[in-house]
XYZ file of C-alpha atoms in Angstrom:
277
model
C 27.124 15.921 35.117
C 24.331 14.400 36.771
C 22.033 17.121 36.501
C 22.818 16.919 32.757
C 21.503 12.786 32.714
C 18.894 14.173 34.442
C 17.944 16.554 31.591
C 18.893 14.476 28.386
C 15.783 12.615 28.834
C 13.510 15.740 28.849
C 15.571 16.777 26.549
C 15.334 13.959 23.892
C 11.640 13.944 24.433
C 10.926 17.698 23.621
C 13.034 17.007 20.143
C 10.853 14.299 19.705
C 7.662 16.235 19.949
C 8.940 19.192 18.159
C 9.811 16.666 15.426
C 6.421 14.699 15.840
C 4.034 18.226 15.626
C 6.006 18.661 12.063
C 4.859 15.782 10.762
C 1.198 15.938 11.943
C 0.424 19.148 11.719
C 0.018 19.243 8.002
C -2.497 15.696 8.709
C -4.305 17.847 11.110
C -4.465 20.988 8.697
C -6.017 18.905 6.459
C -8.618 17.196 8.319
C -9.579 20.703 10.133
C -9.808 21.689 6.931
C -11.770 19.167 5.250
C -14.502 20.514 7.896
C -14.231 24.381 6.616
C -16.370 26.138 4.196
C -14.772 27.462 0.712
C -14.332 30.954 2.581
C -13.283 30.008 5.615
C -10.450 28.024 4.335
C -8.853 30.677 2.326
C -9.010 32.896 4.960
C -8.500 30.761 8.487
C -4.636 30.378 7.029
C -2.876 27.524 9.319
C -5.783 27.156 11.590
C -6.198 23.776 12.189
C -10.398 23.936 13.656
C -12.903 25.120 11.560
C -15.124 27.685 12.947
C -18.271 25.204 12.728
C -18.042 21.566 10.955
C -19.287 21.168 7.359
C -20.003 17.427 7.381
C -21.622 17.533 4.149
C -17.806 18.618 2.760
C -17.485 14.507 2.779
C -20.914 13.947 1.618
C -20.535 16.292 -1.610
C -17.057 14.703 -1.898
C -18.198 10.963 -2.239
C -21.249 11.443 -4.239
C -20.621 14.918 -6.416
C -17.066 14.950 -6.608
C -17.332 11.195 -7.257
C -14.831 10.048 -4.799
C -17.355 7.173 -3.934
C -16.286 5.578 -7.573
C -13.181 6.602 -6.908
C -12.903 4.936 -3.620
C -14.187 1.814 -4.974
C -11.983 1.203 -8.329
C -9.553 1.545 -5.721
C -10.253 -0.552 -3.509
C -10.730 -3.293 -6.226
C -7.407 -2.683 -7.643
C -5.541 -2.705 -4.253
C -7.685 -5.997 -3.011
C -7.616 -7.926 -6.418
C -3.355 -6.641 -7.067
C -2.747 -7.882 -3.325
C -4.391 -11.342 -3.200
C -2.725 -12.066 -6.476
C 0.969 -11.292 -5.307
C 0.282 -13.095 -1.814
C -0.413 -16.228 -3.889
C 1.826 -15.943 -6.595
C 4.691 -14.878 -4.564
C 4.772 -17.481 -1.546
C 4.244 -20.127 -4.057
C 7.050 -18.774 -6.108
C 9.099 -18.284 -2.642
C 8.679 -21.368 -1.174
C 9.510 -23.143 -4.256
C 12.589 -20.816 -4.292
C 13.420 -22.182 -0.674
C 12.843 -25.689 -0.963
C 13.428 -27.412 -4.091
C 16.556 -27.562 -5.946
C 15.710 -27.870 -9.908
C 18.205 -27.119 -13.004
C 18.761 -23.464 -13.891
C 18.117 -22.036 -10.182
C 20.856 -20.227 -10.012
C 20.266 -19.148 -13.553
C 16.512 -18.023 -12.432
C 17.397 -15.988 -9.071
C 20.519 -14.195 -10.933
C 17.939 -12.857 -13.626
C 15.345 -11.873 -10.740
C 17.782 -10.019 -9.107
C 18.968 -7.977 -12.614
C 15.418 -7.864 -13.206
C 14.744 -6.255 -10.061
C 17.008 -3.153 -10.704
C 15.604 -2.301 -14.001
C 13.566 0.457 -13.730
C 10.103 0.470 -14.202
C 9.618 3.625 -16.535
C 11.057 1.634 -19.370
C 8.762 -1.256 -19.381
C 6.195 1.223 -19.923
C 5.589 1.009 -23.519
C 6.182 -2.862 -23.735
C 3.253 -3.016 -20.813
C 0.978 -0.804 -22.867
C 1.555 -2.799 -25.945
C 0.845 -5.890 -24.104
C -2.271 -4.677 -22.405
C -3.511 -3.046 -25.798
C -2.994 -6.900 -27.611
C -4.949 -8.383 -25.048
C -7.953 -6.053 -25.172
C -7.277 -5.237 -21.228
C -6.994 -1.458 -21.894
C -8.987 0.476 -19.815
C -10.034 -1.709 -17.461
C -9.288 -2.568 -13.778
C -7.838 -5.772 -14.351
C -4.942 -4.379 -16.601
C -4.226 -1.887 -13.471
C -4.556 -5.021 -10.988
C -2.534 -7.668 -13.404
C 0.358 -4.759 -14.002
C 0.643 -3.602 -10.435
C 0.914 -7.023 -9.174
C 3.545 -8.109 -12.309
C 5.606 -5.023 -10.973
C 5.995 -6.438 -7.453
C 6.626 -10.079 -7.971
C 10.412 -10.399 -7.661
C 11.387 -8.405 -4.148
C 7.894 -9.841 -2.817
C 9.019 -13.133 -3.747
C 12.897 -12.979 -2.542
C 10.878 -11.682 0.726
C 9.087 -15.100 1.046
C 12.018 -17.098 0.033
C 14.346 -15.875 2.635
C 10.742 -15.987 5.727
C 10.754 -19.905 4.569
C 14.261 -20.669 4.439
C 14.177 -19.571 8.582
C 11.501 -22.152 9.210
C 12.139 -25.646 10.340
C 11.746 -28.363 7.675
C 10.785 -31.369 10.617
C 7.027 -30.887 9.973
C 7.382 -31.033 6.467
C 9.716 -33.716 5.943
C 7.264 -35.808 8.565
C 4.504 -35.017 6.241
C 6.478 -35.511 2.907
C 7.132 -39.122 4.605
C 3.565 -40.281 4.996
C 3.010 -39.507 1.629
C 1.588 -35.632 1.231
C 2.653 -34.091 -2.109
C 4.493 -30.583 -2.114
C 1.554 -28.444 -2.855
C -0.290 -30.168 0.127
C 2.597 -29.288 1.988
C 2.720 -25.770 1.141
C -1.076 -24.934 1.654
C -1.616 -27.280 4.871
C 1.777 -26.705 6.590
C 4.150 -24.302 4.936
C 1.987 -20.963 4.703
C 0.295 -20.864 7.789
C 3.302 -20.675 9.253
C 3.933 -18.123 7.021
C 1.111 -15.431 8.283
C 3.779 -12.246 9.850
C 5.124 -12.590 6.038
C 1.713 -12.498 4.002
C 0.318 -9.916 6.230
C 3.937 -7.618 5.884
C 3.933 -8.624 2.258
C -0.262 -7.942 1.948
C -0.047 -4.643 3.816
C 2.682 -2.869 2.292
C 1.684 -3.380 -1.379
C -2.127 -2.741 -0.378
C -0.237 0.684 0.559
C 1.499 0.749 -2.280
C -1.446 -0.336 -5.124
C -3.671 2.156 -2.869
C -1.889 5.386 -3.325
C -0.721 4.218 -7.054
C -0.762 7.237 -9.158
C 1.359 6.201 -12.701
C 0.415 2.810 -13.544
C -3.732 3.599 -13.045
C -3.225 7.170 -15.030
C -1.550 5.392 -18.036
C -3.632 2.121 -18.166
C -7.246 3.868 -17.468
C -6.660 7.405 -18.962
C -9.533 6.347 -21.754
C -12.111 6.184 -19.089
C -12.607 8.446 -16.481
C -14.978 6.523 -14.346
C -12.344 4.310 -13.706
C -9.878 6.597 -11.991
C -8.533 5.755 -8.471
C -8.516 7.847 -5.622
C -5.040 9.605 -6.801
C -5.559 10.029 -10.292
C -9.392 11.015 -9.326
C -7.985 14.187 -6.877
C -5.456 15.009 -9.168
C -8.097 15.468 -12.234
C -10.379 16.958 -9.523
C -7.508 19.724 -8.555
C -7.990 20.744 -12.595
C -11.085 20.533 -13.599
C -12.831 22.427 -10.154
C -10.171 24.863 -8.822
C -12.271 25.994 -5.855
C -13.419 23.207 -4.103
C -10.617 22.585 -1.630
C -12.691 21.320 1.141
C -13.825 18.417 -0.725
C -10.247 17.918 -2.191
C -9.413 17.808 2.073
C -12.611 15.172 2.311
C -10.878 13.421 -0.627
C -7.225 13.158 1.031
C -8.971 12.311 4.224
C -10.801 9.253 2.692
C -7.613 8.499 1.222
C -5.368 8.313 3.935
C -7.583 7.293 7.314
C -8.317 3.755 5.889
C -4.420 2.990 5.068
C -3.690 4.289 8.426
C -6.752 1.864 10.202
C -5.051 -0.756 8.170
C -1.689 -0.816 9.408
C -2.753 -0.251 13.204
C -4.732 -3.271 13.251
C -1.853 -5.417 11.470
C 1.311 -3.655 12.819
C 1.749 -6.766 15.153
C 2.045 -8.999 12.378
C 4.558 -6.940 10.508
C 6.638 -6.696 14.076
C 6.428 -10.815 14.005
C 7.685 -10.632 10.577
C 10.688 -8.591 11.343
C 10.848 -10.341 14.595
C 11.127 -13.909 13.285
C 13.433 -12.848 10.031
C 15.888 -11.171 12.861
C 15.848 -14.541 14.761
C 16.599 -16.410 11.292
């Protein structure tokens, strides 16, 4: 028995690996191969290092394959959708939390139906909207109908962060005479920074790799693609550049994942804090 306790930990950690070399290995397949030449990458197979590094595969990418346009009308749309929610939604959440007004209940009941109606079937009523207000193909009606898609759970998020935090401060301040939207900007939402940068990262992620709602609302004009419809046009129109399709997923993915290691300790004191509430 005890030479079995000795060998579960071993144990558990070789699973772990195994399971750990599955999921990276396809990442490192497709950075290795991001650095091969056309030939070479038909014909290495699964071999993760190219023979000798083509770093012009990412210089071709960005400027020929126009990922550089790419990257950019993505990075607007992500940027723009996500400061928009942050603001809408912890307004919307703290108002949620803290004032009681006629028809609440009313209000969070229809969020909450709202919130399990699919999205495929506001589709049409979007594009009609979008068409009306002469928004089609442009980057704002990506930005304004990726944010409208996230605003209920994002809010409900904020409502239930605020209702954890002590109301002293704010009933001190509401005292000496500070109206609520000084309270909310000066007192409420700094408090409030695990939520906005769990809330902010995850739908930057999400707007980021968006594929539907930028193919639908910018199909008329090409140069504004994102980064996923871009490499998924790319994949038809040029069939045999793979290595800059690599250089493409590369640029894709490395800044998301540079993102959420440099804010994964506010999304732990999110969790943390919403635990402790």
């Amino acid at each position: 028995m005890s030479v079995l306790n000795r060998l579960r930990p071993l144990l558990t950690h070789v699973i772990l690996l195994a399971v750990a070399f599955f999921y990276l290995f396809p990442f490192a397949w497709m950075l290795g191969s991001s650095l091969k030449t056309p030939g070479e990458f038909f014909t290495a197979g699964l071999q993760v290092f190219p023979a000798e590094a083509q770093w012009h595969n990412y210089v071709d990418a960005w400027s020929k394959a126009r990922f550089g346009t790419y990257f950019l009308n993505t990075f607007l749309v992500a940027a723009g959708s996500t400061l928009m929610l942050v603001l809408i939604t912890s307004a919307a959440g703290y108002t949620l939390a803290r004032t009681t007004f006629p028809g609440r209940a009313a209000v969070v009941a229809v969020m909450v139906l709202l919130f399990f109606l699919p999205g495929g079937y506001t589709v049409i009523p979007l594009y009609d909207l979008v068409t009306r207000l002469g928004l089609l193909s442009t980057l704002w009606a990506v930005i304004l109908v990726i944010t409208a898609g996230s605003i209920i759970y994002n809010t409900i998020l904020f409502s239930g962060y605020f209702t954890t935090l002590s109301r002293d401060v704010e009933e001190s301040a509401l005292v000496d005479g500070a109206s609520t939207p000084v309270i909310f900007w000066r007192i409420a939402l700094p408090q409030a920074t695990p939520m906005i940068a769990t809330v902010g990262l995850f739908h930057f992620m999400y707007s980021w790799n968006s594929f539907f709602i930028p193919l639908i609302f910018t199909l008329g004009n090409p140069k504004l693609r994102t980064l996923a419809v871009g490499m998924q046009a790319f994949v038809g129109e040029n069939q045999t550049q793979w290595t800059w399709i690599c250089a493409g997923a590369a640029m894709t993915i490395v800044p998301i994942m540079l993102l959420f290691f440099f804010m994964q300790r506010y999304f732990v004191d999110a969790i943390a804090g919403a635990v402790k509430g």
